[in-house]
Structures are given as C-alpha cells and as structure tokens.
Amino acid sequence: MTDSKTYDVVVIGAGPVGENVADRARAGGLSAAVVESELVGGECSYWACMPSKALLRPVIARADARKVPGLRQSVQGPLDAAAVLAHRDDYTSHWKDDGQVGWLDSIGVDLYRGQGRIAGTRQVTVTAPDGTEQTLTARHAVAVCTGSRAALPDLPGLAEVKPWTSREATSADQVPGRLAVVGGGVVAVEMATAWQALGSQVTMLVRGDGLLPRMEPFAGELVTKALTEAGAEVRTGVSVTAVRRENGTVTATLTGGDTLEADEILFATGRAPRTDDLGLETIGLEPGSWLPVDESLRVHGSTWLYAVGDANHRALLTHQGKYQSRVAGAAITARAQGVPLLETDPWGAHSATADRAAVPQVVFTDPEAASAGLTLAEAESAGHRVRAVDYDMAGVAGAGLYADGYEGRARMIVDLDREVLLGVTFVGPGVGELIHSATVAIAGEVPIDRLWHAVPAYPTVSEVWLRLLETYRG
C-alpha cells in the first residue's frame, strides 16, 4: 500500500528549472513538491555550467593577463592543476546538495527523493531508494523538468571503453596526458580549452567542417585559431568509426582507416531527453521522446502536463530553462486562479517568446564567443530581409586597452523592413559581458534610430556598438 499526498503542483526534477517552477508556484500562493532522483541542483550545478566555468575561469584569466604589458611575464608558467580542480570542487559543493535542499525548505517546497513516474492524470508515483512508493496528486499541474543527458553514438566497443561525457569531463580529478574530443559544439570546445590549458594534449575530431556550427562562421574560425595556437590539434571532416581500450590506452579508428591513441576520449556529440523512465506511456506519450509544448510550456494535447527546460527541446541552455520556468510558473498560477484568458501573444507574460527570438549564449573559450538572437543564415532562412553589419573589434579603443593584439569580430543582423536587430554575435576576449545589451536590444525590438542615442562609455569594449551603428548608417 502506498502513501498519498496532494499538492497544487508536482515537479519532477530538481535542477535549476524544476527549482524555479516550484519557486514561482509558491510565489503564486500554490503548494508545491519536487521529486529528484539524484542531486538537488541538477546537471548545471554539478556536471555542467558551474564546474565547467570554474575550470575555465583560470584559463581565460591567464590568457587575458598574458596580453597585458607589465603583467604577461608574471603568468608564463603552467596552471596549478590541483588548485584549479580544487576550486572546481568548491563550486560543486563537493557534489553535496545540502545547501540547495535547505533553499527548497526555506521557500516551503517539499522534496521527495527517488524516481518520479507519471501514473495517470495528475498522478506521480515516487519510488524511493529503499524501494518504498508514494503517490503524489497534483490539483493543477505536473511539470516535467528532468533535463537532458549526453547522447552517445552507437559505436563498436564504446561501452567497454568507458568514454567521458560532459559529466566526466567536468568532474575528473586527474589531468589526462592525451585527450581526444569528439565533436565541435560548445561542450567540445570548452572542454578542449580547459584540459589543454591544464596540461592535456588535446586532439579534436570534428565531423563537420568547423567548430561551433550553430554560431556565425567566424566564431568557430577564431576559436579554432586560438586552440591551435595553444597546442591543440583540430581535425575536421573526420568521424570515429570504432573505439577500443587496451592497457589503459584508447584507440579510435577514424574514417579512412587512420587511428588515434589517447588516454581518455570525450564524446560531446549532442543531448538526449531524460524522459525514458517517466511513465509517459500511461498518458499516451512516447518514453524517451522530447515533449513538444505550446508557448506557455504546456505539453500539446494536455491541460495539466508541462515540460520545462531541456525536456521540450526549445533551447537547451540553463538560463533559457529558468526563463521558461518563470513563464510556466506564471501560466500555472494564472490557470489555477481561473484567469479566463492568458497572455500568450508574443512577449506576453505567459509566452516563452525569447526561446525563438532572443536566446543569448556565451561560449567560455579563449576568445569568448557570445551571441543573441538569429545568425545571418537563420534570419535568411526564416524569410527576413536582412543586412549583416560586421566590425573588427580591434578597431575599438577599449579593445586595445583590454589586450595587446586584441583579435575579435562583431556582427549585427538588421531587419531592413522594421529597422530592428534580429541577432548579434561578438567574438573576442571579454565579450561575454557584452551580450546582455544585445539581448535587451533584440527582445525590446529597439529601433536602430533609438539605439543611436544609447551612447557607450569611452574607452570601453562596448563602444563596438557605436562602430556597428556607424557602419550601418554609412
């Protein structure tokens, strides 16, 4: 016999997305429970955002310092790998979630440890680690916030090799002598940057023709140049066809028959939804699938089930998942209160419009690559009449002061019919802190004529905004 308890909202998954759905429900006066099978705080806190950036911060700081007169001679030695890894451990709270559990308790959210599975309409069964079961009933909504996991290819010998995924790459306690990185996306380039700087000899194996294929082409080109100068090898147009491990050494067989030996191999080849063991079949949905949703994050065809964060495949970024949580929380609360008509028009309170129009992202490599909104190719594919405006960031006075030999590039995509921005990309040292201004301009649909009056301080790198506008106006 199982115990049963009722809440207004039941959240499956206590990562940052699930935490924020529960928080918004509580802020709206609703009761909430969250179910978590691993650590409260989720992938971002322990195996993604936080540990990866803790590994990368010393790398980027050293790279910047080496470009500053009077300082570069002091930072020519190797990084203290042990200190960097210890710093990373501190930022993961040593893989303990006491602090985040305490936060849930402070906002009045009940936590259930175990595997949560949907057992019918508004019903969630929790199987605890000791095998006991409890049923949770939601008066208004169940939110699936289970995130995603690394997707591994179906390769001969892969299971026996025990490859790194993003989890191992961010939590490893030893620096491998040789690291093969399969993939060319964000995880691949960030982890290649980190481990090369910590002492690994990194070889990147990229199936496509360049790195960071979802950004403007120049982003991948500049990051490739920097990685190569740092000592990494970047091979493009190559795939891994088989792997094996013998006496600790991994051998990867490549297209064409070549082989590569490494001490560890990281597969950064995409993500898959963590929805395979959620009981989706009990409500007519396919286990292991992404869950399509409307603009309020409610699963298509349902009046009570929401999928928030990676599970819906809209924008696989922690900050976008938290944004979706705020939208979903507002929608759940409004519906619980009987609001007859939700604000689901673009940019409305119950519409996750930014997922389509104004997604910001920073790739923490050296140089950093940051973007918001659409690339030129995406804008043209969507049918917009656009113009790409480019500027060499080395021409900005603040960039020269930031670093000797500053290399970078900026691009803004202008909608010529409305004269607003659809996308902005910056590549260069320190550009991650520039991207929010671009996000505001895109989300706010600020006219070019009004942006002309947004005066950047001199001499800062953000003066690139003025240079882009001058280039556009001619």
CSV table of N, CA and C in Angstrom, one decimal, residues 260-380:
chain,number,residue,atom,x,y,z
A,260,LEU,N,43.8,7.0,-33.8
A,260,LEU,CA,44.3,8.0,-32.9
A,260,LEU,C,44.3,7.4,-31.5
A,261,GLU,N,45.5,7.5,-30.8
A,261,GLU,CA,45.6,7.0,-29.4
A,261,GLU,C,45.4,8.1,-28.4
A,262,ALA,N,44.8,7.8,-27.3
A,262,ALA,CA,44.6,8.8,-26.2
A,262,ALA,C,44.4,8.1,-24.9
A,263,ASP,N,44.6,8.9,-23.8
A,263,ASP,CA,44.4,8.3,-22.5
A,263,ASP,C,42.9,8.3,-22.1
A,264,GLU,N,42.2,9.3,-22.6
A,264,GLU,CA,40.7,9.4,-22.4
A,264,GLU,C,40.1,10.0,-23.7
A,265,ILE,N,38.9,9.6,-23.9
A,265,ILE,CA,38.1,10.1,-25.1
A,265,ILE,C,36.8,10.7,-24.6
A,266,LEU,N,36.6,11.9,-25.0
A,266,LEU,CA,35.3,12.6,-24.6
A,266,LEU,C,34.4,12.7,-25.8
A,267,PHE,N,33.2,12.2,-25.7
A,267,PHE,CA,32.2,12.3,-26.7
A,267,PHE,C,31.2,13.5,-26.4
A,268,ALA,N,31.3,14.5,-27.1
A,268,ALA,CA,30.4,15.7,-26.9
A,268,ALA,C,29.6,15.8,-28.2
A,269,THR,N,28.7,14.9,-28.4
A,269,THR,CA,28.0,14.7,-29.7
A,269,THR,C,26.5,14.9,-29.6
A,270,GLY,N,26.1,15.7,-28.7
A,270,GLY,CA,24.7,16.1,-28.6
A,270,GLY,C,24.0,15.6,-27.3
A,271,ARG,N,22.7,15.9,-27.2
A,271,ARG,CA,22.0,15.6,-26.0
A,271,ARG,C,20.7,14.8,-26.3
A,272,ALA,N,20.3,14.1,-25.3
A,272,ALA,CA,19.0,13.3,-25.5
A,272,ALA,C,18.1,13.6,-24.2
A,273,PRO,N,16.8,13.5,-24.4
A,273,PRO,CA,15.9,13.8,-23.3
A,273,PRO,C,15.9,12.7,-22.2
A,274,ARG,N,15.9,13.2,-21.0
A,274,ARG,CA,15.8,12.2,-19.9
A,274,ARG,C,14.3,12.0,-19.6
A,275,THR,N,13.6,11.3,-20.5
A,275,THR,CA,12.2,11.1,-20.4
A,275,THR,C,11.8,9.6,-20.6
A,276,ASP,N,12.9,8.7,-20.5
A,276,ASP,CA,12.6,7.3,-20.9
A,276,ASP,C,12.0,6.5,-19.7
A,277,ASP,N,12.2,7.0,-18.5
A,277,ASP,CA,11.6,6.3,-17.3
A,277,ASP,C,10.7,7.1,-16.5
A,278,LEU,N,9.8,7.8,-17.2
A,278,LEU,CA,8.9,8.7,-16.6
A,278,LEU,C,7.4,8.3,-16.6
A,279,GLY,N,7.1,7.1,-17.1
A,279,GLY,CA,5.7,6.7,-17.2
A,279,GLY,C,4.9,7.4,-18.2
A,280,LEU,N,5.6,8.0,-19.2
A,280,LEU,CA,4.8,8.7,-20.3
A,280,LEU,C,3.8,7.8,-21.0
A,281,GLU,N,4.1,6.5,-21.1
A,281,GLU,CA,3.2,5.6,-21.8
A,281,GLU,C,1.9,5.5,-21.1
A,282,THR,N,1.8,5.9,-19.8
A,282,THR,CA,0.5,5.8,-19.1
A,282,THR,C,-0.5,6.9,-19.6
A,283,ILE,N,0.1,7.9,-20.2
A,283,ILE,CA,-0.8,9.0,-20.7
A,283,ILE,C,-0.7,9.2,-22.2
A,284,GLY,N,-0.2,8.1,-22.9
A,284,GLY,CA,-0.2,8.1,-24.3
A,284,GLY,C,0.9,8.9,-25.0
A,285,LEU,N,2.0,9.1,-24.2
A,285,LEU,CA,3.2,9.7,-24.8
A,285,LEU,C,4.3,8.7,-24.9
A,286,GLU,N,5.3,9.0,-25.8
A,286,GLU,CA,6.3,8.1,-26.1
A,286,GLU,C,7.5,8.2,-25.1
A,287,PRO,N,7.9,7.2,-24.4
A,287,PRO,CA,9.0,7.3,-23.5
A,287,PRO,C,10.3,7.6,-24.3
A,288,GLY,N,11.1,8.4,-23.7
A,288,GLY,CA,12.4,8.8,-24.3
A,288,GLY,C,12.3,9.8,-25.4
A,289,SER,N,11.1,10.5,-25.5
A,289,SER,CA,11.0,11.5,-26.6
A,289,SER,C,11.1,12.9,-26.0
A,290,TRP,N,11.4,13.8,-26.8
A,290,TRP,CA,11.2,15.2,-26.5
A,290,TRP,C,9.7,15.5,-26.3
A,291,LEU,N,9.4,16.5,-25.5
A,291,LEU,CA,7.9,16.7,-25.3
A,291,LEU,C,7.6,18.1,-25.9
A,292,PRO,N,6.9,18.1,-27.0
A,292,PRO,CA,6.5,19.4,-27.6
A,292,PRO,C,5.5,20.1,-26.8
A,293,VAL,N,5.7,21.5,-26.7
A,293,VAL,CA,4.8,22.3,-25.8
A,293,VAL,C,4.4,23.5,-26.6
A,294,ASP,N,3.3,24.2,-26.0
A,294,ASP,CA,2.9,25.5,-26.6
A,294,ASP,C,3.7,26.6,-25.9
A,295,GLU,N,3.3,27.8,-26.2
A,295,GLU,CA,4.1,28.9,-25.7
A,295,GLU,C,4.1,29.1,-24.2
A,296,SER,N,3.1,28.5,-23.5
A,296,SER,CA,3.1,28.6,-22.1
A,296,SER,C,3.8,27.3,-21.4
A,297,LEU,N,4.4,26.5,-22.3
A,297,LEU,CA,5.2,25.3,-21.9
A,297,LEU,C,4.3,24.2,-21.5
A,298,ARG,N,3.0,24.2,-21.9
A,298,ARG,CA,2.1,23.1,-21.6
A,298,ARG,C,2.2,22.1,-22.8
A,299,VAL,N,2.3,20.8,-22.4
A,299,VAL,CA,2.5,19.8,-23.4
A,299,VAL,C,1.3,19.7,-24.3
A,300,HIS,N,1.5,19.6,-25.6
A,300,HIS,CA,0.5,19.6,-26.6
A,300,HIS,C,-0.5,18.5,-26.3
A,301,GLY,N,-1.8,18.8,-26.3
A,301,GLY,CA,-2.9,17.9,-26.0
A,301,GLY,C,-3.2,17.7,-24.6
A,302,SER,N,-2.5,18.3,-23.7
A,302,SER,CA,-2.8,18.2,-22.2
A,302,SER,C,-3.3,19.5,-21.6
A,303,THR,N,-4.1,19.3,-20.6
A,303,THR,CA,-4.5,20.5,-19.8
A,303,THR,C,-3.7,20.7,-18.5
A,304,TRP,N,-2.9,19.7,-18.2
A,304,TRP,CA,-2.2,19.7,-16.9
A,304,TRP,C,-0.8,19.4,-16.9
A,305,LEU,N,-0.2,18.9,-18.0
A,305,LEU,CA,1.2,18.5,-18.0
A,305,LEU,C,2.0,19.5,-18.7
A,306,TYR,N,3.1,19.9,-18.1
A,306,TYR,CA,4.1,20.9,-18.6
A,306,TYR,C,5.4,20.3,-18.7
A,307,ALA,N,6.2,20.7,-19.8
A,307,ALA,CA,7.5,20.2,-19.9
A,307,ALA,C,8.4,21.5,-20.0
A,308,VAL,N,9.3,21.6,-19.1
A,308,VAL,CA,10.0,22.9,-18.9
A,308,VAL,C,11.5,22.6,-19.0
A,309,GLY,N,12.3,23.4,-19.7
A,309,GLY,CA,13.7,23.2,-19.8
A,309,GLY,C,14.1,22.2,-21.0
A,310,ASP,N,15.2,21.5,-20.8
A,310,ASP,CA,15.7,20.7,-22.0
A,310,ASP,C,14.6,19.7,-22.5
A,311,ALA,N,13.8,19.2,-21.6
A,311,ALA,CA,12.8,18.2,-22.0
A,311,ALA,C,12.0,18.6,-23.1
A,312,ASN,N,11.8,19.9,-23.4
A,312,ASN,CA,10.9,20.3,-24.5
A,312,ASN,C,11.7,20.6,-25.8
A,313,HIS,N,13.1,20.6,-25.6
A,313,HIS,CA,13.9,20.8,-26.8
A,313,HIS,C,13.8,22.2,-27.5
A,314,ARG,N,13.3,23.2,-26.7
A,314,ARG,CA,13.2,24.5,-27.3
A,314,ARG,C,14.5,25.2,-27.3
A,315,ALA,N,15.2,25.2,-26.2
A,315,ALA,CA,16.5,25.9,-26.1
A,315,ALA,C,17.3,25.3,-25.0
A,316,LEU,N,18.3,24.5,-25.3
A,316,LEU,CA,19.0,23.6,-24.3
A,316,LEU,C,20.1,24.4,-23.6
A,317,LEU,N,19.6,25.4,-22.8
A,317,LEU,CA,20.5,26.3,-22.0
A,317,LEU,C,19.9,26.5,-20.7
A,318,THR,N,20.7,26.5,-19.6
A,318,THR,CA,20.2,26.6,-18.3
A,318,THR,C,19.4,27.9,-18.1
A,319,HIS,N,19.9,29.0,-18.6
A,319,HIS,CA,19.2,30.3,-18.4
A,319,HIS,C,17.9,30.3,-19.2
A,320,GLN,N,17.8,29.7,-20.3
A,320,GLN,CA,16.5,29.6,-21.0
A,320,GLN,C,15.6,28.7,-20.3
A,321,GLY,N,16.1,27.6,-19.7
A,321,GLY,CA,15.2,26.8,-18.9
A,321,GLY,C,14.6,27.5,-17.7
A,322,LYS,N,15.4,28.3,-17.0
A,322,LYS,CA,14.9,29.1,-15.9
A,322,LYS,C,13.9,30.2,-16.4
A,323,TYR,N,14.2,30.8,-17.5
A,323,TYR,CA,13.2,31.7,-18.1
A,323,TYR,C,11.9,31.0,-18.4
A,324,GLN,N,12.0,29.8,-19.0
A,324,GLN,CA,10.8,29.0,-19.2
A,324,GLN,C,10.0,28.7,-17.9
A,325,SER,N,10.8,28.5,-16.8
A,325,SER,CA,10.2,28.2,-15.5
A,325,SER,C,9.4,29.4,-15.0
A,326,ARG,N,9.9,30.6,-15.3
A,326,ARG,CA,9.2,31.8,-14.9
A,326,ARG,C,7.9,31.9,-15.7
A,327,VAL,N,8.0,31.6,-17.0
A,327,VAL,CA,6.8,31.7,-17.8
A,327,VAL,C,5.8,30.6,-17.4
A,328,ALA,N,6.3,29.4,-17.3
A,328,ALA,CA,5.4,28.3,-16.9
A,328,ALA,C,4.8,28.5,-15.5
A,329,GLY,N,5.5,29.0,-14.6
A,329,GLY,CA,5.0,29.2,-13.2
A,329,GLY,C,3.9,30.3,-13.3
A,330,ALA,N,4.1,31.3,-14.1
A,330,ALA,CA,3.0,32.3,-14.2
A,330,ALA,C,1.8,31.7,-14.8
A,331,ALA,N,2.0,30.9,-15.9
A,331,ALA,CA,0.8,30.3,-16.5
A,331,ALA,C,0.1,29.3,-15.6
A,332,ILE,N,0.8,28.5,-14.9
A,332,ILE,CA,0.2,27.5,-14.0
A,332,ILE,C,-0.6,28.3,-12.9
A,333,THR,N,0.0,29.3,-12.4
A,333,THR,CA,-0.7,30.1,-11.3
A,333,THR,C,-2.0,30.8,-11.9
A,334,ALA,N,-1.8,31.4,-13.1
A,334,ALA,CA,-3.0,32.0,-13.7
A,334,ALA,C,-4.1,31.1,-13.9
A,335,ARG,N,-3.8,29.9,-14.5
A,335,ARG,CA,-4.8,28.9,-14.7
A,335,ARG,C,-5.4,28.4,-13.4
A,336,ALA,N,-4.6,28.2,-12.4
A,336,ALA,CA,-5.1,27.8,-11.1
A,336,ALA,C,-6.1,28.8,-10.5
A,337,GLN,N,-5.8,30.1,-10.8
A,337,GLN,CA,-6.7,31.1,-10.3
A,337,GLN,C,-7.9,31.4,-11.1
A,338,GLY,N,-8.0,30.6,-12.2
A,338,GLY,CA,-9.2,30.8,-13.1
A,338,GLY,C,-9.2,31.9,-14.0
A,339,VAL,N,-8.0,32.5,-14.3
A,339,VAL,CA,-7.9,33.6,-15.3
A,339,VAL,C,-8.4,33.1,-16.6
A,340,PRO,N,-9.4,33.7,-17.2
A,340,PRO,CA,-10.0,33.2,-18.4
A,340,PRO,C,-9.2,33.2,-19.7
A,341,LEU,N,-8.3,34.2,-19.8
A,341,LEU,CA,-7.5,34.3,-21.0
A,341,LEU,C,-6.1,34.7,-20.7
A,342,LEU,N,-5.1,33.8,-21.0
A,342,LEU,CA,-3.7,34.0,-20.7
A,342,LEU,C,-3.1,34.9,-21.8
A,343,GLU,N,-2.0,35.6,-21.4
A,343,GLU,CA,-1.3,36.5,-22.3
A,343,GLU,C,-0.2,35.6,-23.0
A,344,THR,N,-0.7,35.0,-24.1
A,344,THR,CA,0.2,34.1,-24.8
A,344,THR,C,0.6,34.7,-26.2
A,345,ASP,N,0.3,35.9,-26.4
A,345,ASP,CA,0.8,36.6,-27.6
A,345,ASP,C,2.3,36.8,-27.5
A,346,PRO,N,3.0,37.0,-28.6
A,346,PRO,CA,4.5,37.2,-28.4
A,346,PRO,C,4.8,38.3,-27.4
A,347,TRP,N,5.8,37.9,-26.5
A,347,TRP,CA,6.3,38.7,-25.4
A,347,TRP,C,5.3,38.9,-24.3
A,348,GLY,N,4.2,38.1,-24.3
A,348,GLY,CA,3.2,38.2,-23.2
A,348,GLY,C,3.7,37.5,-22.0
A,349,ALA,N,3.1,37.7,-20.8
A,349,ALA,CA,3.5,37.1,-19.6
A,349,ALA,C,3.5,35.6,-19.5
A,350,HIS,N,2.7,35.0,-20.4
A,350,HIS,CA,2.6,33.5,-20.4
A,350,HIS,C,3.1,32.9,-21.7
A,351,SER,N,4.1,33.6,-22.3
A,351,SER,CA,4.6,33.2,-23.6
A,351,SER,C,6.2,33.2,-23.6
A,352,ALA,N,6.8,32.1,-23.9
A,352,ALA,CA,8.2,32.0,-23.9
A,352,ALA,C,8.8,32.4,-25.2
A,353,THR,N,8.5,33.6,-25.6
A,353,THR,CA,8.9,34.1,-26.9
A,353,THR,C,10.4,34.2,-27.1
A,354,ALA,N,11.1,34.5,-26.1
A,354,ALA,CA,12.6,34.6,-26.2
A,354,ALA,C,13.2,33.3,-26.7
A,355,ASP,N,12.6,32.2,-26.5
A,355,ASP,CA,13.2,30.9,-27.0
A,355,ASP,C,13.4,30.9,-28.5
A,356,ARG,N,12.5,31.7,-29.2
A,356,ARG,CA,12.6,31.7,-30.6
A,356,ARG,C,13.3,33.0,-31.1
A,357,ALA,N,13.3,34.1,-30.4
A,357,ALA,CA,13.7,35.3,-30.9
A,357,ALA,C,14.9,36.0,-30.3
A,358,ALA,N,15.2,35.6,-29.0
A,358,ALA,CA,16.3,36.4,-28.3
A,358,ALA,C,17.0,35.5,-27.3
A,359,VAL,N,17.5,34.3,-27.8
A,359,VAL,CA,18.3,33.4,-26.9
A,359,VAL,C,19.7,33.9,-26.9
A,360,PRO,N,20.2,34.2,-25.7
A,360,PRO,CA,21.7,34.6,-25.5
A,360,PRO,C,22.5,33.4,-25.2
A,361,GLN,N,23.7,33.4,-25.6
A,361,GLN,CA,24.6,32.3,-25.2
A,361,GLN,C,26.1,32.8,-25.2
A,362,VAL,N,26.8,32.3,-24.2
A,362,VAL,CA,28.3,32.6,-24.2
A,362,VAL,C,29.1,31.3,-24.2
A,363,VAL,N,30.0,31.2,-25.1
A,363,VAL,CA,31.0,30.1,-25.1
A,363,VAL,C,32.2,30.6,-24.4
A,364,PHE,N,32.6,29.9,-23.3
A,364,PHE,CA,33.7,30.4,-22.5
A,364,PHE,C,35.0,29.9,-22.9
A,365,THR,N,35.4,30.2,-24.1
A,365,THR,CA,36.7,29.8,-24.7
A,365,THR,C,37.6,31.0,-24.7
A,366,ASP,N,38.8,30.8,-25.2
A,366,ASP,CA,39.7,32.0,-25.4
A,366,ASP,C,40.0,32.1,-26.9
A,367,PRO,N,39.3,33.0,-27.7
A,367,PRO,CA,38.5,34.1,-27.2
A,367,PRO,C,37.1,33.6,-26.9
A,368,GLU,N,36.4,34.4,-26.1
A,368,GLU,CA,35.0,34.1,-25.9
A,368,GLU,C,34.1,34.3,-27.1
A,369,ALA,N,33.1,33.5,-27.3
A,369,ALA,CA,32.1,33.7,-28.4
A,369,ALA,C,30.7,33.9,-27.7
A,370,ALA,N,30.1,35.0,-28.1
A,370,ALA,CA,28.8,35.3,-27.5
A,370,ALA,C,27.8,35.7,-28.6
A,371,SER,N,26.6,35.2,-28.4
A,371,SER,CA,25.5,35.6,-29.4
A,371,SER,C,24.2,35.7,-28.8
A,372,ALA,N,23.3,36.5,-29.5
A,372,ALA,CA,21.9,36.6,-29.1
A,372,ALA,C,21.1,36.7,-30.3
A,373,GLY,N,19.9,36.0,-30.3
A,373,GLY,CA,19.1,36.1,-31.5
A,373,GLY,C,19.5,35.2,-32.6
A,374,LEU,N,19.3,35.6,-33.8
A,374,LEU,CA,19.5,34.8,-35.0
A,374,LEU,C,20.8,35.1,-35.7
A,375,THR,N,21.4,34.1,-36.3
A,375,THR,CA,22.5,34.2,-37.2
A,375,THR,C,22.0,34.7,-38.5
A,376,LEU,N,23.0,35.1,-39.4
A,376,LEU,CA,22.6,35.6,-40.7
A,376,LEU,C,21.9,34.5,-41.5
A,377,ALA,N,22.4,33.3,-41.4
A,377,ALA,CA,21.8,32.1,-42.1
A,377,ALA,C,20.4,31.8,-41.6
A,378,GLU,N,20.2,31.9,-40.2
A,378,GLU,CA,18.9,31.7,-39.7
A,378,GLU,C,17.9,32.7,-40.0
A,379,ALA,N,18.3,34.0,-40.1
A,379,ALA,CA,17.4,35.1,-40.4
A,379,ALA,C,17.0,35.0,-41.9
A,380,GLU,N,17.9,34.6,-42.7
A,380,GLU,CA,17.6,34.5,-44.2
A,380,GLU,C,16.7,33.3,-44.4
